[in-house]
Amino acid sequence: MAELPQHALEDDGTYRGLEFHGGDLTSRQADAVDYEGCRFVTTSFAGTQLRRAGFVDVELERCDLSNMTARTSGMHRTRTSATRLTGMTWTECTFRDVLFDACRADLTGFRFSTFKNVVFRDCVMREANFQNADLRGVRFERCDLSGAQFSQAQMDGAHFSDCVLLGIGGVTSLKGAIVAGRDAQGLALALAGALGILIEE
């Protein structure tokens, strides 16, 4: 099991096969950090700033990533469950074979990021920002995406099932996405608003 500060967040740090339980990695800055085969439980990265970081074969459970920022970083074969992501911003990042499960992810930012084989399941994602993101093939299952922004995103094959889509922005960018019929009402209202159509009661 990893202990702090021996396994603190440091520039060019490489951490393999470690378990972090209740660790405090808040409000730090690091460049070129790699975590491989690690497990984080109730660990906090709140307010931490990362650049060129990598999370590979990693599990994050009941962690706090609120207001964390990352640039040109990546998550590969990673599971993030029951974790707080409020205000987290990952810009120009890569997500591959990732599951976000039962996370609080409102006000998150994923601008200009690329997603491949990614699932968001049972997540609260109000006002999340996916502007200019590549979301082709991503699955959103039972997520609250109220007010989320999809302007200029690539959406071919993205799948929405049992999601709340009220007030989403960039709705015309959803061309090629697959939306369950029961979700269509909220999407229709957003589309009408984007086209300047007034809906009378």
XYZ file of N, CA and C in Angstrom:
603
model
N 0.844 -1.190 0.000
C 0.000 0.000 0.000
C 0.884 1.248 0.000
N 0.480 2.226 -0.808
C 1.285 3.436 -0.910
C 1.088 4.324 0.304
N 2.165 5.004 0.677
C 2.110 5.939 1.788
C 2.620 7.291 1.328
N 2.093 8.335 1.942
C 2.548 9.684 1.667
C 3.424 10.145 2.826
N 4.491 10.963 2.582
C 4.832 11.555 1.290
C 5.716 10.687 0.401
N 6.064 9.461 0.807
C 6.950 8.626 -0.004
C 6.443 8.501 -1.435
N 5.134 8.369 -1.589
C 4.554 8.246 -2.922
C 3.735 9.486 -3.264
N 4.291 10.655 -2.975
C 3.610 11.910 -3.282
C 3.598 12.140 -4.792
N 2.800 13.079 -5.209
C 2.676 13.436 -6.620
C 3.863 14.301 -7.012
N 4.737 13.781 -7.878
C 5.957 14.495 -8.237
C 6.153 14.498 -9.746
N 6.845 15.501 -10.253
C 7.166 15.553 -11.680
C 7.913 14.294 -12.103
N 7.556 13.774 -13.280
C 8.206 12.586 -13.857
C 8.084 11.356 -12.962
N 7.121 11.372 -12.051
C 6.937 10.214 -11.180
C 6.247 9.067 -11.898
N 6.684 7.839 -11.617
C 6.055 6.641 -12.169
C 5.671 5.734 -11.007
N 4.396 5.380 -10.935
C 3.879 4.592 -9.812
C 3.144 3.380 -10.370
N 3.588 2.188 -9.996
C 3.005 0.964 -10.553
C 2.540 0.027 -9.444
N 1.342 -0.533 -9.642
C 0.845 -1.572 -8.754
C 0.641 -1.140 -7.321
N 0.315 0.124 -7.113
C 0.150 0.627 -5.744
C -1.325 0.822 -5.404
N -1.639 0.743 -4.112
C -2.977 1.045 -3.632
C -2.908 2.266 -2.728
N -3.770 3.231 -3.011
C -3.846 4.451 -2.221
C -5.186 4.457 -1.504
N -5.172 4.502 -0.183
C -6.398 4.537 0.604
C -6.418 5.815 1.434
N -7.406 6.670 1.158
C -7.557 7.894 1.944
C -6.424 8.882 1.785
N -5.683 8.828 0.688
C -4.551 9.734 0.494
C -4.979 11.153 0.172
N -4.151 12.105 0.520
C -4.410 13.521 0.263
C -3.413 14.019 -0.778
N -3.879 14.132 -2.014
C -3.053 14.643 -3.104
C -3.667 15.931 -3.646
N -4.221 16.729 -2.760
C -4.945 17.930 -3.164
C -4.014 19.101 -3.468
N -4.498 19.965 -4.372
C -3.874 21.269 -4.652
C -2.387 21.150 -4.957
N -2.029 20.171 -5.776
C -0.620 20.002 -6.168
C -0.471 20.252 -7.661
N 0.762 20.366 -8.107
C 1.060 20.526 -9.527
C 2.123 19.521 -9.911
N 1.920 18.856 -11.042
C 2.906 17.859 -11.472
C 2.857 17.703 -12.985
N 4.009 17.364 -13.546
C 4.156 17.177 -14.987
C 4.688 15.771 -15.248
N 4.111 15.113 -16.261
C 4.594 13.798 -16.705
C 4.559 12.755 -15.592
N 3.398 12.620 -14.959
C 3.195 11.603 -13.926
C 2.459 10.421 -14.539
N 2.903 9.202 -14.219
C 2.261 8.005 -14.749
C 1.861 7.064 -13.623
N 0.572 6.670 -13.642
C 0.066 5.652 -12.731
C -0.356 4.440 -13.563
N 0.183 3.283 -13.224
C -0.148 2.069 -13.973
C -0.494 0.943 -12.995
N -1.662 0.343 -13.202
C -2.075 -0.767 -12.341
C -2.312 -0.349 -10.910
N -2.700 0.900 -10.692
C -2.908 1.411 -9.330
C -4.397 1.459 -8.981
N -4.671 1.462 -7.685
C -6.045 1.569 -7.199
C -6.109 2.688 -6.166
N -7.061 3.586 -6.353
C -7.263 4.699 -5.442
C -8.631 4.549 -4.778
N -8.657 4.568 -3.456
C -9.909 4.495 -2.703
C -9.968 5.691 -1.761
N -11.050 6.440 -1.824
C -11.252 7.646 -1.008
C -10.008 8.543 -0.997
N -9.379 8.654 -2.145
C -8.203 9.513 -2.304
C -8.641 10.828 -2.939
N -8.040 11.934 -2.526
C -8.435 13.240 -3.045
C -7.354 13.850 -3.932
N -7.773 14.219 -5.156
C -6.956 15.006 -6.075
C -7.563 16.401 -6.240
N -8.428 16.812 -5.331
C -9.164 18.067 -5.474
C -8.214 19.245 -5.702
N -8.483 20.012 -6.771
C -7.699 21.204 -7.054
C -6.316 20.954 -7.614
N -5.951 19.705 -7.846
C -4.612 19.384 -8.357
C -4.533 19.655 -9.853
N -3.357 20.105 -10.327
C -3.139 20.425 -11.732
C -2.090 19.483 -12.310
N -2.487 18.768 -13.363
C -1.588 17.806 -14.006
C -1.382 18.155 -15.469
N -0.213 17.820 -15.971
C 0.083 17.974 -17.395
C 0.837 16.725 -17.855
N 0.421 16.189 -18.977
C 1.022 14.972 -19.550
C 0.985 13.802 -18.555
N -0.121 13.673 -17.870
C -0.268 12.572 -16.911
C -0.927 11.372 -17.573
N -0.640 10.187 -17.056
C -1.238 8.974 -17.587
C -1.801 8.095 -16.486
N -3.037 7.624 -16.688
C -3.674 6.676 -15.777
C -4.017 5.435 -16.604
N -3.280 4.352 -16.420
C -3.458 3.140 -17.220
C -3.765 1.957 -16.307
N -4.829 1.211 -16.628
C -5.238 0.074 -15.793
C -5.414 0.518 -14.339
N -6.136 1.617 -14.175
C -6.310 2.239 -12.860
C -7.775 2.165 -12.450
N -8.013 2.049 -11.145
C -9.356 2.104 -10.590
C -9.422 3.226 -9.555
N -10.432 4.083 -9.688
C -10.671 5.145 -8.714
C -12.057 4.915 -8.119
N -12.116 4.709 -6.814
C -13.365 4.391 -6.145
C -13.610 5.365 -4.988
N -14.745 6.043 -5.026
C -15.141 6.991 -3.972
C -14.054 8.049 -3.737
N -13.480 8.527 -4.821
C -12.426 9.544 -4.722
C -13.004 10.936 -4.938
N -12.168 11.946 -4.776
C -12.556 13.341 -4.975
C -11.612 13.970 -5.990
N -12.136 14.200 -7.205
C -11.364 14.854 -8.267
C -11.955 16.227 -8.587
N -12.695 16.789 -7.647
C -13.355 18.070 -7.898
C -12.322 19.169 -8.165
N -12.621 19.976 -9.174
C -11.770 21.109 -9.575
C -10.349 20.691 -9.948
N -10.152 19.435 -10.219
C -8.857 18.971 -10.733
C -8.748 19.386 -12.207
N -7.549 19.749 -12.655
C -7.343 20.099 -14.054
C -6.220 19.250 -14.639
N -6.393 18.868 -15.902
C -5.360 18.102 -16.594
C -5.342 18.522 -18.056
N -4.158 18.577 -18.628
C -3.998 18.897 -20.049
C -3.109 17.839 -20.688
N -3.421 17.536 -21.949
C -2.674 16.545 -22.734
C -2.347 15.312 -21.892
N -3.341 14.824 -21.184
C -3.192 13.654 -20.325
C -4.116 12.549 -20.832
N -4.092 11.379 -20.178
C -4.933 10.300 -20.662
C -5.349 9.319 -19.584
N -6.534 8.728 -19.798
C -7.009 7.591 -19.009
C -7.242 6.433 -19.969
N -6.598 5.299 -19.706
C -6.754 4.121 -20.552
C -7.065 2.904 -19.671
N -8.097 2.159 -20.059
C -8.529 0.973 -19.301
C -8.691 1.335 -17.821
N -9.511 2.344 -17.583
C -9.689 2.881 -16.234
C -11.163 2.858 -15.848
N -11.424 2.587 -14.577
C -12.784 2.631 -14.044
C -12.833 3.664 -12.926
N -13.773 4.588 -13.039
C -13.969 5.616 -12.025
C -15.391 5.468 -11.493
N -15.536 5.104 -10.220
C -16.869 4.817 -9.679
C -17.136 5.600 -8.402
N -18.407 6.043 -8.263
C -18.869 6.753 -7.065
C -17.901 7.859 -6.653
N -17.397 8.576 -7.649
C -16.357 9.586 -7.419
C -16.885 10.979 -7.736
N -16.439 11.955 -6.967
C -16.860 13.341 -7.193
C -15.928 13.992 -8.214
N -16.520 14.446 -9.328
C -15.754 15.082 -10.398
C -16.184 16.528 -10.618
N -16.981 17.075 -9.743
C -17.542 18.415 -9.932
C -16.451 19.442 -10.256
N -16.635 20.139 -11.388
C -15.693 21.180 -11.770
C -14.376 20.672 -12.329
N -14.231 19.368 -12.463
C -12.993 18.803 -13.024
C -12.869 19.196 -14.497
N -11.664 19.533 -14.938
C -11.437 19.934 -16.319
C -10.273 19.155 -16.915
N -10.578 18.332 -17.910
C -9.543 17.607 -18.655
C -9.624 18.080 -20.104
N -8.691 18.924 -20.517
C -8.705 19.535 -21.844
C -7.628 18.906 -22.731
N -7.994 18.634 -23.997
C -7.069 18.027 -24.965
C -6.498 16.720 -24.423
N -7.367 15.917 -23.851
C -6.954 14.649 -23.251
C -7.529 13.466 -24.025
N -7.088 12.262 -23.684
C -7.527 11.050 -24.354
C -8.107 10.079 -23.335
N -9.292 9.560 -23.641
C -9.942 8.561 -22.796
C -10.217 7.330 -23.660
N -9.661 6.179 -23.263
C -9.837 4.963 -24.065
C -10.169 3.796 -23.140
N -11.279 3.097 -23.445
C -11.717 1.956 -22.628
C -11.891 2.389 -21.170
N -12.743 3.396 -20.971
C -12.955 3.981 -19.648
C -14.430 3.888 -19.275
N -14.701 3.581 -18.016
C -16.051 3.597 -17.475
C -16.137 4.617 -16.348
N -17.085 5.547 -16.463
C -17.438 6.445 -15.376
C -18.781 5.958 -14.832
N -18.808 5.494 -13.609
C -19.997 4.856 -13.055
C -20.446 5.555 -11.768
N -21.697 6.049 -11.778
C -22.293 6.673 -10.588
C -21.441 7.814 -10.037
N -20.961 8.671 -10.937
C -20.123 9.795 -10.529
C -20.919 11.102 -10.525
N -20.541 12.005 -9.624
C -21.071 13.364 -9.620
C -20.142 14.185 -10.498
N -20.607 14.515 -11.716
C -19.723 15.116 -12.710
C -20.300 16.402 -13.290
N -21.025 17.165 -12.475
C -21.566 18.422 -12.968
C -20.444 19.447 -13.146
N -20.635 20.305 -14.154
C -19.685 21.389 -14.446
C -18.307 20.872 -14.851
N -18.226 19.633 -15.303
C -16.944 19.107 -15.794
C -16.641 19.659 -17.184
N -15.367 19.689 -17.533
C -14.948 20.180 -18.844
C -14.072 19.172 -19.562
N -14.489 18.820 -20.798
C -13.726 17.859 -21.606
C -13.462 18.429 -23.000
N -13.241 19.721 -23.092
C -13.079 20.372 -24.393
C -11.875 19.818 -25.153
N -12.098 19.569 -26.460
C -11.050 19.119 -27.379
C -10.456 17.756 -26.979
N -11.176 16.983 -26.188
C -10.690 15.658 -25.784
C -11.249 14.577 -26.708
N -10.584 13.421 -26.714
C -10.972 12.311 -27.576
C -11.384 11.117 -26.725
N -12.525 10.526 -27.060
C -13.068 9.395 -26.320
C -13.222 8.193 -27.240
N -12.771 7.034 -26.795
C -12.917 5.808 -27.574
C -13.288 4.666 -26.627
N -14.413 4.026 -26.896
C -14.908 2.942 -26.038
C -15.092 3.425 -24.594
N -15.820 4.519 -24.452
C -16.056 5.131 -23.138
C -17.544 5.061 -22.804
N -17.850 4.767 -21.541
C -19.230 4.714 -21.069
C -19.380 5.625 -19.850
N -20.392 6.483 -19.884
C -20.817 7.249 -18.719
C -22.124 6.622 -18.250
N -22.155 6.090 -17.027
C -23.330 5.358 -16.545
C -23.784 5.927 -15.197
N -25.071 6.264 -15.108
C -25.655 6.750 -13.843
C -24.884 7.940 -13.283
N -24.488 8.861 -14.161
C -23.724 10.033 -13.732
C -24.581 11.299 -13.799
N -24.359 12.205 -12.847
C -24.955 13.538 -12.882
C -23.950 14.446 -13.584
N -24.312 14.928 -14.784
C -23.370 15.675 -15.617
C -23.964 17.007 -16.061
N -24.698 17.650 -15.160
C -25.315 18.923 -15.509
C -24.250 19.957 -15.894
N -24.470 20.592 -17.044
C -23.590 21.655 -17.558
C -22.174 21.165 -17.845
N -22.019 19.895 -18.131
C -20.713 19.400 -18.584
C -20.402 19.999 -19.956
N -19.121 20.199 -20.241
C -18.718 20.851 -21.494
C -17.902 19.891 -22.354
N -18.499 19.476 -23.487
C -17.830 18.596 -24.441
C -17.534 19.330 -25.750
N -17.346 20.618 -25.681
C -17.120 21.410 -26.893
C -15.908 20.889 -27.672
N -16.100 20.667 -28.972
C -15.036 20.206 -29.876
C -14.448 18.846 -29.488
N -15.159 18.087 -28.674
C -14.667 16.752 -28.290
C -15.036 15.720 -29.351
N -14.269 14.645 -29.429
C -14.574 13.514 -30.302
C -15.284 12.464 -29.448
N -16.602 12.397 -29.582
C -17.427 11.504 -28.777
C -18.001 10.355 -29.607
N -17.390 10.065 -30.730
C -17.914 9.015 -31.600
C -17.925 7.664 -30.884
N -19.121 7.075 -30.794
C -19.261 5.767 -30.174
C -19.395 5.765 -28.672
N -19.341 6.928 -28.032
C -19.471 6.990 -26.568
C -20.905 6.651 -26.163
N -21.061 5.996 -25.016
C -22.381 5.655 -24.493
C -22.679 6.457 -23.228
N -23.829 7.103 -23.221
C -24.344 7.782 -22.035
C -25.569 7.003 -21.570
N -25.500 6.393 -20.398
C -26.591 5.560 -19.901
C -27.103 6.122 -18.574
N -28.383 6.496 -18.571
C -29.045 6.993 -17.352
C -28.276 8.175 -16.737
N -27.889 9.111 -17.572
C -27.144 10.288 -17.108
C -28.012 11.538 -17.180
N -27.800 12.451 -16.246
C -28.447 13.754 -16.286
C -27.492 14.730 -16.962
N -27.811 15.079 -18.207
C -26.972 15.967 -19.004
C -27.618 17.339 -19.191
N -28.468 17.729 -18.266
C -29.152 19.024 -18.360
C -28.134 20.148 -18.546
N -28.343 20.950 -19.595
C -27.481 22.102 -19.824
C -26.087 21.782 -20.318
N -25.823 20.521 -20.665
C -24.491 20.151 -21.172
C -24.235 20.809 -22.529
N -22.968 21.034 -22.848
C -22.577 21.721 -24.078
C -21.873 20.746 -25.027
N -22.423 20.619 -26.254
C -21.845 19.718 -27.256
C -21.454 20.453 -28.534
N -21.290 21.756 -28.461
C -20.986 22.542 -29.651
C -19.727 22.037 -30.361
N -19.863 21.791 -31.674
C -18.752 21.364 -32.540
C -18.182 19.991 -32.175
N -18.897 19.235 -31.361
C -18.424 17.884 -31.026
C -18.701 16.923 -32.180
N -17.898 15.866 -32.281
C -18.134 14.793 -33.253
C -18.940 13.707 -32.549
N -20.129 13.396 -33.073
C -21.079 12.579 -32.329
C -21.525 11.311 -33.067
N -20.946 10.990 -34.202
C -21.385 9.811 -34.946
C -21.338 8.563 -34.070
N -22.484 7.887 -33.950
C -22.533 6.640 -33.190
C -22.593 6.801 -31.696
N -22.550 8.051 -31.183
C -22.734 8.253 -29.738
C -24.151 7.822 -29.382
N -24.310 7.188 -28.220
C -25.596 6.593 -27.859
C -26.081 7.156 -26.529
N -27.322 7.655 -26.515
C -27.938 8.196 -25.309
C -29.123 7.321 -24.934
N -29.119 6.780 -23.722
C -30.197 5.904 -23.273
C -30.654 6.315 -21.874
N -31.946 6.616 -21.732
C -32.518 7.017 -20.435
C -31.786 8.211 -19.843
N -31.486 9.201 -20.682
C -30.754 10.387 -20.240
C -31.663 11.613 -20.211
N -31.327 12.573 -19.356
C -32.001 13.870 -19.319
C -31.212 14.816 -20.225
N -31.877 15.331 -21.266
C -31.195 16.154 -22.263
C -31.782 17.559 -22.339
N -32.416 18.005 -21.278
C -33.044 19.323 -21.277
C -32.000 20.437 -21.328
N -32.236 21.385 -22.208
C -31.413 22.586 -22.247
C -29.984 22.387 -22.717
N -29.720 21.311 -23.432
C -28.342 21.103 -23.878
C -27.969 22.112 -24.955
N -26.677 22.470 -25.012
C -26.186 23.408 -26.003
C -25.495 22.683 -27.142
N -25.475 23.329 -28.306
C -24.846 22.702 -29.468
C -25.607 21.495 -29.959
N -26.932 21.527 -29.798
C -27.744 20.358 -30.126
C -27.612 19.946 -31.589
N -27.352 20.896 -32.485
C -27.218 20.546 -33.900
C -25.959 19.724 -34.168
N -25.031 19.688 -33.221
C -23.825 18.874 -33.379
C -24.094 17.394 -33.109
N -25.299 17.058 -32.643
C -25.619 15.665 -32.343
C -25.946 14.851 -33.595
N -25.686 15.396 -34.767
C -25.919 14.663 -36.007
C -25.150 13.342 -35.985
N -25.872 12.255 -36.235
C -25.253 10.933 -36.245
C -25.332 10.211 -34.924
N -25.804 10.906 -33.868
C -25.957 10.267 -32.557
C -27.231 9.419 -32.538
N -27.279 8.472 -31.615
C -28.437 7.597 -31.441
C -29.088 7.942 -30.107
N -30.358 8.322 -30.144
C -31.068 8.761 -28.942
C -32.293 7.881 -28.744
N -32.435 7.323 -27.558
C -33.606 6.509 -27.250
C -34.871 7.351 -27.376
N -35.951 6.739 -27.882
C -37.184 7.476 -28.110
C -37.699 8.169 -26.875
N -37.546 7.556 -25.712
C -38.055 8.159 -24.473
C -37.253 9.394 -24.070
N -36.072 9.583 -24.650
C -35.263 10.768 -24.339
C -35.523 11.905 -25.320
N -36.300 11.631 -26.358
C -36.405 12.558 -27.486
C -37.101 13.863 -27.134
N -38.010 13.856 -26.145
C -38.738 15.079 -25.843
C -37.810 16.203 -25.396
N -36.924 15.890 -24.465
C -35.986 16.912 -24.014
C -35.089 17.392 -25.141
N -34.687 16.465 -26.008
C -33.837 16.826 -27.141
C -34.598 17.705 -28.123
N -35.880 17.390 -28.340
C -36.694 18.178 -29.263
C -36.840 19.611 -28.785
N -37.012 19.791 -27.472
C -37.118 21.142 -26.932
C -35.828 21.923 -27.140
N -34.688 21.253 -26.926
C -33.404 21.920 -27.135
C -33.217 22.286 -28.603
N -33.618 21.395 -29.496
C -33.479 21.649 -30.929
C -34.386 22.799 -31.360
N -35.616 22.814 -30.841
C -36.527 23.913 -31.169
C -35.947 25.245 -30.720
N -35.360 25.271 -29.531
C -34.748 26.498 -29.027
C -33.593 26.953 -29.923
N -32.785 25.990 -30.371
C -31.644 26.323 -31.236
C -32.093 26.888 -32.579
N -33.279 26.471 -33.035
C -33.799 26.927 -34.318
C -34.708 28.144 -34.178
N -34.849 28.637 -32.934
C -35.684 29.808 -32.714
C -37.169 29.532 -32.783
N -37.564 28.268 -32.559
C -38.974 27.892 -32.583
C -39.551 28.028 -31.179
N -40.687 28.719 -31.077
C -41.352 28.877 -29.789
C -42.408 27.796 -29.643
N -42.391 27.107 -28.513
C -43.362 26.042 -28.255
C -44.449 26.597 -27.343
N -45.697 26.607 -27.830
C -46.812 27.078 -27.015
C -47.387 25.938 -26.189
N -47.755 26.267 -24.953
C -48.400 25.271 -24.080
C -49.854 25.111 -24.512
